[in-house]
Coordinates of C-alpha atoms in Angstrom, one line a residue:
M1 CA 0.0 0.0 0.0
L2 CA 1.4 3.5 -0.8
F3 CA 1.5 6.3 1.6
M4 CA 2.6 10.0 1.4
I5 CA 4.6 11.4 4.2
L6 CA 4.5 15.2 4.4
A7 CA 6.9 16.6 7.0
K8 CA 7.2 20.3 7.7
D9 CA 10.3 21.6 9.3
K10 CA 10.4 23.9 12.4
A11 CA 11.0 27.5 11.6
D12 CA 14.7 28.6 11.3
S13 CA 15.9 25.0 11.2
L14 CA 18.0 24.9 8.0
E15 CA 21.2 24.4 10.0
L16 CA 19.7 21.4 11.8
R17 CA 18.5 19.9 8.6
M18 CA 21.9 20.3 6.9
A19 CA 23.7 18.8 9.9
N20 CA 21.5 15.6 9.7
R21 CA 21.2 15.4 5.9
A22 CA 23.8 12.7 5.3
A23 CA 22.3 10.4 8.0
H24 CA 18.8 11.1 6.6
L25 CA 19.8 10.2 3.0
E26 CA 21.5 7.0 4.3
Y27 CA 18.2 6.1 6.1
I28 CA 16.1 6.7 3.0
K29 CA 18.6 4.7 0.9
G30 CA 18.3 1.8 3.4
A31 CA 14.6 1.6 2.7
G32 CA 15.5 0.4 -0.8
S33 CA 12.6 -0.1 -3.4
R34 CA 10.0 0.8 -0.7
I35 CA 10.7 4.4 -1.4
K36 CA 9.0 5.4 -4.6
V37 CA 10.0 9.1 -4.6
A38 CA 11.4 11.4 -2.0
G39 CA 12.7 14.9 -1.8
P40 CA 12.6 18.2 0.0
L41 CA 9.8 20.8 0.0
L42 CA 11.2 24.2 -1.0
S43 CA 10.4 27.8 -0.1
G44 CA 9.5 30.2 -2.9
G45 CA 11.6 33.0 -4.3
D46 CA 14.8 33.2 -6.2
E47 CA 16.9 31.2 -3.8
P48 CA 14.6 28.3 -2.5
K49 CA 15.6 26.6 0.7
P50 CA 14.3 23.3 2.1
T51 CA 11.3 23.7 4.4
G52 CA 10.2 20.1 4.8
S53 CA 10.2 16.6 3.1
M54 CA 7.8 14.7 1.0
I55 CA 8.1 10.9 0.6
I56 CA 6.0 8.3 -1.2
I57 CA 6.6 4.9 0.5
D58 CA 5.2 1.4 0.0
A59 CA 4.4 -0.1 3.4
A60 CA 2.1 -2.8 4.9
S61 CA 0.3 -0.3 7.3
E62 CA 0.2 3.2 8.5
G63 CA 1.7 2.0 11.7
A64 CA 4.8 0.8 9.8
V65 CA 5.0 4.2 8.1
R66 CA 4.8 6.0 11.5
L67 CA 7.7 3.8 12.8
F68 CA 9.6 4.6 9.7
C69 CA 9.0 8.4 10.3
D70 CA 9.8 8.2 14.0
N71 CA 13.2 6.6 13.3
D72 CA 14.2 9.1 10.5
P73 CA 17.4 11.0 11.6
Y74 CA 15.6 14.2 10.8
A75 CA 12.8 13.3 13.3
T76 CA 15.2 12.1 16.0
A77 CA 17.1 15.4 15.7
G78 CA 13.9 17.3 16.3
L79 CA 13.7 18.9 12.8
F80 CA 10.0 18.5 12.1
E81 CA 7.2 20.7 13.4
R82 CA 4.6 18.2 12.2
V83 CA 4.4 15.0 10.2
E84 CA 1.3 13.9 8.2
I85 CA 0.8 10.5 6.8
Q86 CA -1.9 9.7 4.2
H87 CA -2.8 6.8 2.0
W88 CA -1.9 7.6 -1.6
L89 CA -3.1 6.1 -4.9
Q90 CA -1.2 6.1 -8.2
V91 CA -3.6 6.9 -10.9
T92 CA -1.8 8.5 -13.8
G93 CA 1.6 10.0 -14.8
E94 CA 4.9 9.1 -16.0
W95 CA 5.8 7.1 -12.8
V96 CA 2.7 4.8 -12.9
P97 CA 3.5 1.3 -14.1
K98 CA 1.7 0.3 -17.3
S99 CA -0.9 -2.5 -16.7

């Protein structure tokens, strides 16, 4: 089952994000093919900065996704103001497998 993780960073936390980025990327890489797409949310303007994260993950349950989120180095470092988890359904687009 696919889920969307939407995590919003705390205000003025870019330094904390960057300090934990390498560990976060290793953690995401460790999830292997369960991660379908992932990347930072960006601020507007001419010089966008990361303001959060969005991940589409394949998992057995929402509880499994919550555990995944709780163990993310960004989360354990206290980066996130809030984390939302929602079921997500692929319908159309370039990334949707042909049936």
